JSON list of C-alpha atoms and ligand atoms in Angstrom, two decimals:
[
{"chain": "P", "resi": 1, "resn": "UNK", "atom": "CA", "xyz": [26.88, 59.53, -36.17]},
{"chain": "P", "resi": 2, "resn": "UNK", "atom": "CA", "xyz": [23.12, 59.95, -36.04]},
{"chain": "P", "resi": 3, "resn": "UNK", "atom": "CA", "xyz": [22.01, 62.75, -33.66]},
{"chain": "P", "resi": 4, "resn": "UNK", "atom": "CA", "xyz": [20.13, 61.04, -30.86]},
{"chain": "P", "resi": 5, "resn": "UNK", "atom": "CA", "xyz": [17.25, 62.05, -28.62]},
{"chain": "P", "resi": 6, "resn": "UNK", "atom": "CA", "xyz": [18.17, 61.30, -25.01]},
{"chain": "P", "resi": 7, "resn": "UNK", "atom": "CA", "xyz": [15.42, 61.47, -22.36]},
{"chain": "P", "resi": 8, "resn": "UNK", "atom": "CA", "xyz": [16.31, 61.77, -18.68]},
{"chain": "P", "resi": 9, "resn": "UNK", "atom": "CA", "xyz": [13.52, 61.61, -16.12]},
{"chain": "P", "resi": 10, "resn": "UNK", "atom": "CA", "xyz": [13.28, 61.29, -12.37]},
{"chain": "P", "resi": 11, "resn": "UNK", "atom": "CA", "xyz": [12.31, 63.13, -9.19]},
{"chain": "P", "resi": 12, "resn": "UNK", "atom": "CA", "xyz": [14.02, 66.33, -7.96]},
{"chain": "P", "resi": 13, "resn": "UNK", "atom": "CA", "xyz": [17.48, 65.91, -6.56]},
{"chain": "P", "resi": 14, "resn": "UNK", "atom": "CA", "xyz": [18.13, 62.61, -8.39]},
{"chain": "P", "resi": 15, "resn": "UNK", "atom": "CA", "xyz": [20.99, 64.24, -10.31]},
{"chain": "P", "resi": 16, "resn": "UNK", "atom": "CA", "xyz": [19.26, 64.77, -13.67]},
{"chain": "P", "resi": 17, "resn": "UNK", "atom": "CA", "xyz": [20.49, 68.32, -14.21]},
{"chain": "P", "resi": 18, "resn": "UNK", "atom": "CA", "xyz": [24.17, 67.66, -13.62]},
{"chain": "P", "resi": 19, "resn": "UNK", "atom": "CA", "xyz": [24.20, 64.40, -15.54]},
{"chain": "P", "resi": 20, "resn": "UNK", "atom": "CA", "xyz": [22.23, 65.85, -18.48]},
{"chain": "P", "resi": 21, "resn": "UNK", "atom": "CA", "xyz": [24.59, 68.84, -18.69]},
{"chain": "P", "resi": 22, "resn": "UNK", "atom": "CA", "xyz": [27.75, 66.69, -18.71]},
{"chain": "P", "resi": 23, "resn": "UNK", "atom": "CA", "xyz": [26.37, 64.21, -21.24]},
{"chain": "P", "resi": 24, "resn": "UNK", "atom": "CA", "xyz": [25.21, 67.00, -23.55]},
{"chain": "P", "resi": 25, "resn": "UNK", "atom": "CA", "xyz": [28.66, 68.59, -23.26]},
{"chain": "P", "resi": 26, "resn": "UNK", "atom": "CA", "xyz": [30.44, 65.33, -24.13]},
{"chain": "P", "resi": 27, "resn": "UNK", "atom": "CA", "xyz": [28.20, 64.71, -27.15]},
{"chain": "P", "resi": 28, "resn": "UNK", "atom": "CA", "xyz": [28.00, 68.35, -28.27]},
{"chain": "P", "resi": 29, "resn": "UNK", "atom": "CA", "xyz": [24.20, 68.17, -27.92]},
{"chain": "P", "resi": 30, "resn": "UNK", "atom": "CA", "xyz": [21.70, 70.75, -26.76]},
{"chain": "P", "resi": 31, "resn": "UNK", "atom": "CA", "xyz": [20.69, 70.37, -23.10]},
{"chain": "P", "resi": 32, "resn": "UNK", "atom": "CA", "xyz": [17.12, 71.35, -22.22]},
{"chain": "P", "resi": 33, "resn": "UNK", "atom": "CA", "xyz": [15.79, 71.44, -18.67]},
{"chain": "P", "resi": 34, "resn": "UNK", "atom": "CA", "xyz": [12.05, 71.10, -19.30]},
{"chain": "P", "resi": 35, "resn": "UNK", "atom": "CA", "xyz": [11.31, 71.82, -15.63]},
{"chain": "P", "resi": 36, "resn": "UNK", "atom": "CA", "xyz": [12.63, 75.36, -16.21]},
{"chain": "P", "resi": 37, "resn": "UNK", "atom": "CA", "xyz": [9.81, 75.87, -18.73]},
{"chain": "P", "resi": 38, "resn": "UNK", "atom": "CA", "xyz": [7.15, 74.94, -16.13]},
{"chain": "P", "resi": 39, "resn": "UNK", "atom": "CA", "xyz": [8.97, 77.18, -13.64]},
{"chain": "P", "resi": 40, "resn": "UNK", "atom": "CA", "xyz": [8.99, 80.11, -16.10]},
{"chain": "P", "resi": 41, "resn": "UNK", "atom": "CA", "xyz": [5.24, 79.69, -16.71]},
{"chain": "P", "resi": 42, "resn": "UNK", "atom": "CA", "xyz": [4.63, 79.51, -12.94]},
{"chain": "P", "resi": 43, "resn": "UNK", "atom": "CA", "xyz": [6.70, 82.68, -12.51]},
{"chain": "P", "resi": 44, "resn": "UNK", "atom": "CA", "xyz": [4.69, 84.56, -15.13]},
{"chain": "P", "resi": 45, "resn": "UNK", "atom": "CA", "xyz": [1.36, 83.34, -13.73]},
{"chain": "P", "resi": 46, "resn": "UNK", "atom": "CA", "xyz": [2.33, 84.58, -10.26]},
{"chain": "P", "resi": 47, "resn": "UNK", "atom": "CA", "xyz": [3.52, 87.91, -11.66]},
{"chain": "P", "resi": 48, "resn": "UNK", "atom": "CA", "xyz": [0.31, 88.43, -13.62]},
{"chain": "P", "resi": 49, "resn": "UNK", "atom": "CA", "xyz": [-1.88, 87.17, -10.75]},
{"chain": "P", "resi": 50, "resn": "UNK", "atom": "CA", "xyz": [-3.36, 84.42, -12.91]},
{"chain": "P", "resi": 51, "resn": "UNK", "atom": "CA", "xyz": [-4.84, 81.68, -10.67]},
{"chain": "P", "resi": 52, "resn": "UNK", "atom": "CA", "xyz": [-2.47, 78.70, -10.68]},
{"chain": "P", "resi": 53, "resn": "UNK", "atom": "CA", "xyz": [-5.34, 76.24, -11.09]},
{"chain": "P", "resi": 54, "resn": "UNK", "atom": "CA", "xyz": [-6.99, 77.96, -14.06]},
{"chain": "P", "resi": 55, "resn": "UNK", "atom": "CA", "xyz": [-5.93, 75.67, -16.91]},
{"chain": "P", "resi": 56, "resn": "UNK", "atom": "CA", "xyz": [-7.34, 77.80, -19.75]},
{"chain": "P", "resi": 57, "resn": "UNK", "atom": "CA", "xyz": [-5.87, 81.06, -18.43]},
{"chain": "P", "resi": 58, "resn": "UNK", "atom": "CA", "xyz": [-2.42, 79.64, -17.63]},
{"chain": "P", "resi": 59, "resn": "UNK", "atom": "CA", "xyz": [-2.34, 77.78, -20.98]},
{"chain": "P", "resi": 60, "resn": "UNK", "atom": "CA", "xyz": [-3.14, 81.04, -22.81]},
{"chain": "P", "resi": 61, "resn": "UNK", "atom": "CA", "xyz": [-0.38, 82.77, -20.86]},
{"chain": "P", "resi": 62, "resn": "UNK", "atom": "CA", "xyz": [2.06, 79.96, -21.77]},
{"chain": "P", "resi": 63, "resn": "UNK", "atom": "CA", "xyz": [1.01, 79.98, -25.44]},
{"chain": "P", "resi": 64, "resn": "UNK", "atom": "CA", "xyz": [1.63, 83.74, -25.63]},
{"chain": "P", "resi": 65, "resn": "UNK", "atom": "CA", "xyz": [5.01, 83.52, -23.91]},
{"chain": "P", "resi": 66, "resn": "UNK", "atom": "CA", "xyz": [8.37, 83.30, -25.63]},
{"chain": "P", "resi": 67, "resn": "UNK", "atom": "CA", "xyz": [10.31, 80.86, -23.45]},
{"chain": "P", "resi": 68, "resn": "UNK", "atom": "CA", "xyz": [13.97, 80.32, -24.11]},
{"chain": "P", "resi": 69, "resn": "UNK", "atom": "CA", "xyz": [15.96, 77.72, -22.22]},
{"chain": "P", "resi": 70, "resn": "UNK", "atom": "CA", "xyz": [19.68, 77.40, -22.87]},
{"chain": "P", "resi": 71, "resn": "UNK", "atom": "CA", "xyz": [22.26, 75.50, -20.82]},
{"chain": "P", "resi": 72, "resn": "UNK", "atom": "CA", "xyz": [22.93, 78.60, -18.72]},
{"chain": "P", "resi": 73, "resn": "UNK", "atom": "CA", "xyz": [19.94, 80.92, -18.99]},
{"chain": "P", "resi": 74, "resn": "UNK", "atom": "CA", "xyz": [16.15, 80.87, -18.84]},
{"chain": "P", "resi": 75, "resn": "UNK", "atom": "CA", "xyz": [14.17, 83.77, -20.24]},
{"chain": "P", "resi": 76, "resn": "UNK", "atom": "CA", "xyz": [10.44, 84.38, -20.63]},
{"chain": "P", "resi": 77, "resn": "UNK", "atom": "CA", "xyz": [9.31, 87.20, -22.92]},
{"chain": "P", "resi": 78, "resn": "UNK", "atom": "CA", "xyz": [12.92, 88.36, -22.93]},
{"chain": "P", "resi": 79, "resn": "UNK", "atom": "CA", "xyz": [13.14, 88.65, -19.12]},
{"chain": "P", "resi": 80, "resn": "UNK", "atom": "CA", "xyz": [16.00, 86.74, -17.55]},
{"chain": "P", "resi": 81, "resn": "UNK", "atom": "CA", "xyz": [14.42, 84.55, -14.84]},
{"chain": "P", "resi": 82, "resn": "UNK", "atom": "CA", "xyz": [17.35, 82.14, -14.43]},
{"chain": "P", "resi": 83, "resn": "UNK", "atom": "CA", "xyz": [17.68, 82.85, -10.70]},
{"chain": "P", "resi": 84, "resn": "UNK", "atom": "CA", "xyz": [14.15, 84.06, -9.94]},
{"chain": "P", "resi": 85, "resn": "UNK", "atom": "CA", "xyz": [12.64, 80.65, -10.80]},
{"chain": "P", "resi": 86, "resn": "UNK", "atom": "CA", "xyz": [14.69, 78.76, -8.18]},
{"chain": "P", "resi": 87, "resn": "UNK", "atom": "CA", "xyz": [12.74, 79.73, -5.08]},
{"chain": "P", "resi": 88, "resn": "UNK", "atom": "CA", "xyz": [10.32, 77.77, -2.86]},
{"chain": "P", "resi": 89, "resn": "UNK", "atom": "CA", "xyz": [7.41, 79.91, -4.18]},
{"chain": "P", "resi": 90, "resn": "UNK", "atom": "CA", "xyz": [8.21, 78.98, -7.74]},
{"chain": "P", "resi": 91, "resn": "UNK", "atom": "CA", "xyz": [8.75, 75.32, -6.73]},
{"chain": "P", "resi": 92, "resn": "UNK", "atom": "CA", "xyz": [5.10, 75.33, -5.68]},
{"chain": "P", "resi": 93, "resn": "UNK", "atom": "CA", "xyz": [3.86, 77.42, -8.60]},
{"chain": "P", "resi": 94, "resn": "UNK", "atom": "CA", "xyz": [5.64, 75.18, -11.14]},
{"chain": "P", "resi": 95, "resn": "UNK", "atom": "CA", "xyz": [4.27, 71.99, -9.57]},
{"chain": "P", "resi": 96, "resn": "UNK", "atom": "CA", "xyz": [0.81, 73.65, -9.64]},
{"chain": "P", "resi": 97, "resn": "UNK", "atom": "CA", "xyz": [0.79, 74.69, -13.30]},
{"chain": "P", "resi": 98, "resn": "UNK", "atom": "CA", "xyz": [2.40, 71.36, -14.29]},
{"chain": "P", "resi": 99, "resn": "UNK", "atom": "CA", "xyz": [-0.80, 69.59, -13.17]},
{"chain": "P", "resi": 100, "resn": "UNK", "atom": "CA", "xyz": [-2.86, 71.39, -15.83]},
{"chain": "P", "resi": 101, "resn": "UNK", "atom": "CA", "xyz": [-3.40, 69.34, -19.03]},
{"chain": "P", "resi": 102, "resn": "UNK", "atom": "CA", "xyz": [-3.69, 72.30, -21.44]},
{"chain": "P", "resi": 103, "resn": "UNK", "atom": "CA", "xyz": [-0.57, 73.92, -20.06]},
{"chain": "P", "resi": 104, "resn": "UNK", "atom": "CA", "xyz": [1.25, 70.63, -20.54]},
{"chain": "P", "resi": 105, "resn": "UNK", "atom": "CA", "xyz": [0.17, 70.34, -24.16]},
{"chain": "P", "resi": 106, "resn": "UNK", "atom": "CA", "xyz": [1.49, 73.83, -24.93]},
{"chain": "P", "resi": 107, "resn": "UNK", "atom": "CA", "xyz": [4.88, 73.03, -23.41]},
{"chain": "P", "resi": 108, "resn": "UNK", "atom": "CA", "xyz": [5.09, 69.47, -24.72]},
{"chain": "P", "resi": 109, "resn": "UNK", "atom": "CA", "xyz": [4.53, 70.75, -28.29]},
{"chain": "P", "resi": 110, "resn": "UNK", "atom": "CA", "xyz": [7.45, 73.18, -27.86]},
{"chain": "P", "resi": 111, "resn": "UNK", "atom": "CA", "xyz": [9.65, 70.47, -26.38]},
{"chain": "P", "resi": 112, "resn": "UNK", "atom": "CA", "xyz": [8.93, 68.18, -29.33]},
{"chain": "P", "resi": 113, "resn": "UNK", "atom": "CA", "xyz": [9.90, 70.96, -31.75]},
{"chain": "P", "resi": 114, "resn": "UNK", "atom": "CA", "xyz": [13.21, 71.40, -29.95]},
{"chain": "P", "resi": 115, "resn": "UNK", "atom": "CA", "xyz": [13.95, 67.68, -30.32]},
{"chain": "P", "resi": 116, "resn": "UNK", "atom": "CA", "xyz": [12.69, 67.29, -33.88]},
{"chain": "P", "resi": 117, "resn": "UNK", "atom": "CA", "xyz": [16.18, 67.02, -35.38]},
{"chain": "P", "resi": 118, "resn": "UNK", "atom": "CA", "xyz": [17.71, 65.05, -32.51]},
{"chain": "P", "resi": 119, "resn": "UNK", "atom": "CA", "xyz": [21.01, 66.03, -30.92]},
{"chain": "P", "resi": 120, "resn": "UNK", "atom": "CA", "xyz": [19.27, 66.79, -27.64]},
{"chain": "P", "resi": 121, "resn": "UNK", "atom": "CA", "xyz": [19.39, 65.74, -24.01]},
{"chain": "P", "resi": 122, "resn": "UNK", "atom": "CA", "xyz": [16.10, 66.70, -22.37]},
{"chain": "P", "resi": 123, "resn": "UNK", "atom": "CA", "xyz": [15.46, 66.22, -18.67]},
{"chain": "P", "resi": 124, "resn": "UNK", "atom": "CA", "xyz": [12.14, 66.29, -16.85]},
{"chain": "P", "resi": 125, "resn": "UNK", "atom": "CA", "xyz": [9.37, 64.09, -15.52]},
{"chain": "P", "resi": 126, "resn": "UNK", "atom": "CA", "xyz": [7.57, 62.89, -18.66]},
{"chain": "P", "resi": 127, "resn": "UNK", "atom": "CA", "xyz": [10.24, 63.07, -21.35]},
{"chain": "P", "resi": 128, "resn": "UNK", "atom": "CA", "xyz": [10.51, 59.31, -21.94]},
{"chain": "P", "resi": 129, "resn": "UNK", "atom": "CA", "xyz": [6.81, 58.65, -21.34]},
{"chain": "P", "resi": 130, "resn": "UNK", "atom": "CA", "xyz": [5.05, 61.51, -23.16]},
{"chain": "P", "resi": 131, "resn": "UNK", "atom": "CA", "xyz": [7.32, 64.01, -24.89]},
{"chain": "P", "resi": 132, "resn": "UNK", "atom": "CA", "xyz": [9.60, 61.54, -26.69]},
{"chain": "P", "resi": 133, "resn": "UNK", "atom": "CA", "xyz": [8.13, 58.05, -26.30]},
{"chain": "P", "resi": 134, "resn": "UNK", "atom": "CA", "xyz": [10.47, 56.95, -29.13]},
{"chain": "P", "resi": 135, "resn": "UNK", "atom": "CA", "xyz": [13.62, 58.49, -27.62]},
{"chain": "P", "resi": 136, "resn": "UNK", "atom": "CA", "xyz": [16.82, 56.64, -28.55]},
{"chain": "P", "resi": 137, "resn": "UNK", "atom": "CA", "xyz": [17.93, 56.44, -24.93]},
{"chain": "P", "resi": 138, "resn": "UNK", "atom": "CA", "xyz": [15.70, 56.71, -21.85]},
{"chain": "P", "resi": 139, "resn": "UNK", "atom": "CA", "xyz": [17.22, 57.05, -18.44]},
{"chain": "P", "resi": 140, "resn": "UNK", "atom": "CA", "xyz": [15.33, 57.30, -15.18]},
{"chain": "P", "resi": 141, "resn": "UNK", "atom": "CA", "xyz": [17.52, 58.59, -12.38]},
{"chain": "P", "resi": 142, "resn": "UNK", "atom": "CA", "xyz": [16.51, 58.07, -8.77]},
{"chain": "P", "resi": 143, "resn": "UNK", "atom": "CA", "xyz": [18.16, 58.32, -5.36]},
{"chain": "P", "resi": 144, "resn": "UNK", "atom": "CA", "xyz": [17.14, 57.84, -1.76]},
{"chain": "P", "resi": 145, "resn": "UNK", "atom": "CA", "xyz": [14.97, 60.65, -0.32]},
{"chain": "P", "resi": 146, "resn": "UNK", "atom": "CA", "xyz": [17.75, 61.57, 2.16]},
{"chain": "P", "resi": 147, "resn": "UNK", "atom": "CA", "xyz": [20.35, 61.91, -0.52]},
{"chain": "P", "resi": 148, "resn": "UNK", "atom": "CA", "xyz": [18.04, 63.90, -2.79]},
{"chain": "P", "resi": 149, "resn": "UNK", "atom": "CA", "xyz": [17.26, 66.33, 0.03]},
{"chain": "P", "resi": 150, "resn": "UNK", "atom": "CA", "xyz": [20.97, 66.71, 0.86]},
{"chain": "P", "resi": 151, "resn": "UNK", "atom": "CA", "xyz": [21.84, 67.49, -2.76]},
{"chain": "P", "resi": 152, "resn": "UNK", "atom": "CA", "xyz": [19.00, 69.96, -3.16]},
{"chain": "P", "resi": 153, "resn": "UNK", "atom": "CA", "xyz": [19.82, 71.68, 0.16]},
{"chain": "P", "resi": 154, "resn": "UNK", "atom": "CA", "xyz": [23.40, 72.22, -0.96]},
{"chain": "P", "resi": 155, "resn": "UNK", "atom": "CA", "xyz": [22.55, 73.37, -4.46]},
{"chain": "P", "resi": 156, "resn": "UNK", "atom": "CA", "xyz": [23.18, 77.14, -4.43]},
{"chain": "P", "resi": 157, "resn": "UNK", "atom": "CA", "xyz": [21.10, 77.54, -7.61]},
{"chain": "P", "resi": 158, "resn": "UNK", "atom": "CA", "xyz": [18.08, 76.48, -5.55]},
{"chain": "P", "resi": 159, "resn": "UNK", "atom": "CA", "xyz": [18.59, 77.99, -2.17]},
{"chain": "P", "resi": 160, "resn": "UNK", "atom": "CA", "xyz": [21.00, 80.87, -2.55]},
{"chain": "P", "resi": 161, "resn": "UNK", "atom": "CA", "xyz": [22.47, 79.66, 0.71]},
{"chain": "P", "resi": 162, "resn": "UNK", "atom": "CA", "xyz": [22.67, 76.10, 2.07]},
{"chain": "P", "resi": 163, "resn": "UNK", "atom": "CA", "xyz": [19.22, 75.28, 3.49]},
{"chain": "P", "resi": 164, "resn": "UNK", "atom": "CA", "xyz": [18.30, 72.98, 6.36]},
{"chain": "P", "resi": 165, "resn": "UNK", "atom": "CA", "xyz": [18.18, 69.43, 4.98]},
{"chain": "P", "resi": 166, "resn": "UNK", "atom": "CA", "xyz": [15.09, 68.55, 7.04]},
{"chain": "P", "resi": 167, "resn": "UNK", "atom": "CA", "xyz": [13.13, 71.50, 5.59]},
{"chain": "P", "resi": 168, "resn": "UNK", "atom": "CA", "xyz": [14.15, 70.62, 2.06]},
{"chain": "P", "resi": 169, "resn": "UNK", "atom": "CA", "xyz": [13.25, 66.96, 2.65]},
{"chain": "P", "resi": 170, "resn": "UNK", "atom": "CA", "xyz": [9.70, 67.91, 3.69]},
{"chain": "P", "resi": 171, "resn": "UNK", "atom": "CA", "xyz": [9.20, 70.14, 0.64]},
{"chain": "P", "resi": 172, "resn": "UNK", "atom": "CA", "xyz": [10.68, 67.53, -1.71]},
{"chain": "P", "resi": 173, "resn": "UNK", "atom": "CA", "xyz": [8.37, 64.83, -0.38]},
{"chain": "P", "resi": 174, "resn": "UNK", "atom": "CA", "xyz": [5.34, 67.08, -0.88]},
{"chain": "P", "resi": 175, "resn": "UNK", "atom": "CA", "xyz": [6.36, 67.98, -4.42]},
{"chain": "P", "resi": 176, "resn": "UNK", "atom": "CA", "xyz": [7.14, 64.34, -5.31]},
{"chain": "P", "resi": 177, "resn": "UNK", "atom": "CA", "xyz": [3.69, 63.38, -4.11]},
{"chain": "P", "resi": 178, "resn": "UNK", "atom": "CA", "xyz": [2.10, 65.99, -6.41]},
{"chain": "P", "resi": 179, "resn": "UNK", "atom": "CA", "xyz": [4.26, 64.89, -9.36]},
{"chain": "P", "resi": 180, "resn": "UNK", "atom": "CA", "xyz": [3.58, 61.17, -8.87]},
{"chain": "P", "resi": 181, "resn": "UNK", "atom": "CA", "xyz": [-0.15, 61.31, -8.19]},
{"chain": "P", "resi": 182, "resn": "UNK", "atom": "CA", "xyz": [-1.35, 63.97, -10.64]},
{"chain": "P", "resi": 183, "resn": "UNK", "atom": "CA", "xyz": [-3.65, 62.80, -13.42]},
{"chain": "P", "resi": 184, "resn": "UNK", "atom": "CA", "xyz": [-1.84, 64.58, -16.26]},
{"chain": "P", "resi": 185, "resn": "UNK", "atom": "CA", "xyz": [1.50, 62.91, -17.06]},
{"chain": "P", "resi": 186, "resn": "UNK", "atom": "CA", "xyz": [2.44, 61.68, -13.59]},
{"chain": "P", "resi": 187, "resn": "UNK", "atom": "CA", "xyz": [6.08, 60.93, -12.87]},
{"chain": "P", "resi": 188, "resn": "UNK", "atom": "CA", "xyz": [7.02, 57.28, -13.48]},
{"chain": "P", "resi": 189, "resn": "UNK", "atom": "CA", "xyz": [9.75, 55.40, -15.29]},
{"chain": "P", "resi": 190, "resn": "UNK", "atom": "CA", "xyz": [8.84, 54.41, -18.88]},
{"chain": "P", "resi": 191, "resn": "UNK", "atom": "CA", "xyz": [8.71, 50.63, -19.33]},
{"chain": "P", "resi": 192, "resn": "UNK", "atom": "CA", "xyz": [11.75, 50.80, -21.59]},
{"chain": "P", "resi": 193, "resn": "UNK", "atom": "CA", "xyz": [13.74, 53.27, -19.46]},
{"chain": "P", "resi": 194, "resn": "UNK", "atom": "CA", "xyz": [16.92, 52.21, -17.74]},
{"chain": "P", "resi": 195, "resn": "UNK", "atom": "CA", "xyz": [16.61, 53.01, -14.06]},
{"chain": "P", "resi": 196, "resn": "UNK", "atom": "CA", "xyz": [19.83, 54.22, -12.45]},
{"chain": "P", "resi": 197, "resn": "UNK", "atom": "CA", "xyz": [20.00, 54.59, -8.68]},
{"chain": "P", "resi": 198, "resn": "UNK", "atom": "CA", "xyz": [22.47, 57.44, -8.13]},
{"chain": "P", "resi": 199, "resn": "UNK", "atom": "CA", "xyz": [22.56, 57.08, -4.31]},
{"chain": "P", "resi": 200, "resn": "UNK", "atom": "CA", "xyz": [26.19, 57.17, -3.17]},
{"chain": "P", "resi": 201, "resn": "UNK", "atom": "CA", "xyz": [27.48, 57.47, -6.74]},
{"chain": "P", "resi": 202, "resn": "UNK", "atom": "CA", "xyz": [29.66, 60.28, -8.05]},
{"chain": "P", "resi": 203, "resn": "UNK", "atom": "CA", "xyz": [28.64, 62.32, -11.08]},
{"chain": "P", "resi": 204, "resn": "UNK", "atom": "CA", "xyz": [31.51, 60.64, -12.99]},
{"chain": "P", "resi": 205, "resn": "UNK", "atom": "CA", "xyz": [30.18, 57.18, -12.17]},
{"chain": "P", "resi": 206, "resn": "UNK", "atom": "CA", "xyz": [26.65, 57.98, -13.30]},
{"chain": "P", "resi": 207, "resn": "UNK", "atom": "CA", "xyz": [27.90, 59.74, -16.44]},
{"chain": "P", "resi": 208, "resn": "UNK", "atom": "CA", "xyz": [30.06, 56.78, -17.44]},
{"chain": "P", "resi": 209, "resn": "UNK", "atom": "CA", "xyz": [27.17, 54.35, -16.92]},
{"chain": "P", "resi": 210, "resn": "UNK", "atom": "CA", "xyz": [24.96, 56.61, -19.04]},
{"chain": "P", "resi": 211, "resn": "UNK", "atom": "CA", "xyz": [27.59, 57.13, -21.75]},
{"chain": "P", "resi": 212, "resn": "UNK", "atom": "CA", "xyz": [28.08, 53.35, -22.05]},
{"chain": "P", "resi": 213, "resn": "UNK", "atom": "CA", "xyz": [24.34, 52.96, -22.70]},
{"chain": "P", "resi": 214, "resn": "UNK", "atom": "CA", "xyz": [24.31, 55.84, -25.16]},
{"chain": "P", "resi": 215, "resn": "UNK", "atom": "CA", "xyz": [27.31, 54.56, -27.17]},
{"chain": "P", "resi": 216, "resn": "UNK", "atom": "CA", "xyz": [25.42, 51.34, -27.85]},
{"chain": "P", "resi": 217, "resn": "UNK", "atom": "CA", "xyz": [22.86, 53.36, -29.81]},
{"chain": "P", "resi": 218, "resn": "UNK", "atom": "CA", "xyz": [25.33, 54.79, -32.34]},
{"chain": "H", "resi": 1, "resn": "C5P", "atom": "O1", "xyz": [12.67, 69.73, -12.40]},
{"chain": "H", "resi": 1, "resn": "C5P", "atom": "P1", "xyz": [12.08, 70.89, -11.69]},
{"chain": "H", "resi": 1, "resn": "C5P", "atom": "O2", "xyz": [12.00, 70.70, -10.22]},
{"chain": "H", "resi": 1, "resn": "C5P", "atom": "O3", "xyz": [12.71, 72.18, -12.05]},
{"chain": "H", "resi": 1, "resn": "C5P", "atom": "O4", "xyz": [10.57, 70.97, -12.23]},
{"chain": "H", "resi": 1, "resn": "C5P", "atom": "C1", "xyz": [9.66, 71.91, -11.72]},
{"chain": "H", "resi": 1, "resn": "C5P", "atom": "C2", "xyz": [8.25, 71.30, -11.74]},
{"chain": "H", "resi": 1, "resn": "C5P", "atom": "O5", "xyz": [7.86, 71.15, -13.10]},
{"chain": "H", "resi": 1, "resn": "C5P", "atom": "C3", "xyz": [8.15, 69.93, -11.09]},
{"chain": "H", "resi": 1, "resn": "C5P", "atom": "O6", "xyz": [7.52, 69.97, -9.84]},
{"chain": "H", "resi": 1, "resn": "C5P", "atom": "C4", "xyz": [7.30, 69.12, -12.03]},
{"chain": "H", "resi": 1, "resn": "C5P", "atom": "O7", "xyz": [6.02, 69.01, -11.52]},
{"chain": "H", "resi": 1, "resn": "C5P", "atom": "C5", "xyz": [7.21, 69.92, -13.29]},
{"chain": "H", "resi": 1, "resn": "C5P", "atom": "N1", "xyz": [7.74, 69.23, -14.45]},
{"chain": "H", "resi": 1, "resn": "C5P", "atom": "C6", "xyz": [6.87, 68.46, -15.18]},
{"chain": "H", "resi": 1, "resn": "C5P", "atom": "N2", "xyz": [7.28, 67.87, -16.33]},
{"chain": "H", "resi": 1, "resn": "C5P", "atom": "C7", "xyz": [8.53, 68.01, -16.76]},
{"chain": "H", "resi": 1, "resn": "C5P", "atom": "C8", "xyz": [9.45, 68.78, -16.01]},
{"chain": "H", "resi": 1, "resn": "C5P", "atom": "C9", "xyz": [9.02, 69.38, -14.84]},
{"chain": "H", "resi": 1, "resn": "C5P", "atom": "O8", "xyz": [5.72, 68.30, -14.80]},
{"chain": "H", "resi": 1, "resn": "C5P", "atom": "N3", "xyz": [8.90, 67.44, -17.90]}
]
């Protein structure tokens, strides 16, 4: 069977991470969370006090950084930032650096390298539109704002402890707005993506819908 490139996009809390991980596990593919790369760059920019709106400086910092994203760990320059990048400060820093076109080209080039031989499930905001416009399968996962906020609030990777849903909902809405309205690679579903509304659906349901679509490509 030919190793496919599977692109999964959508806003935060739509279920991309869980679904991408399970699908990659079933297919024996590599799972890459591209958002973790923007988070790691945001983390390093904050640490080094590089202004988050300075495209040239943040791009240089990203270019110089060794970023490694596996299914379970994120490191930048050998430092394990797996947990450190899941905080509200880094939510904001990542969304900030992700608006910068030069930073995006550094990370997009690395993402393309990772997918060059196929056998990859990559999740993000622009995977089906920019990173892999010729992906074999493009999914766009969405869910109602309430459900997305509930999921995010109860995700211990993000909050450490369950957070107030209303607070998370406000932050999610702000971040969605930045992601959807930015000039560089805004979040939208590719014309040839299959949009799956995950509201009220279990992970199993979404995974079986996705696997049915993927099997058609073999
Ligand atoms: O998915 P996650 O919330 O971890 O992504 C962090 C930030 O990185 C998002 O706010 C989004 O702006 C950005 N991002 C992006 N392109 C991607 C993945 C994430 O711009 N492919």
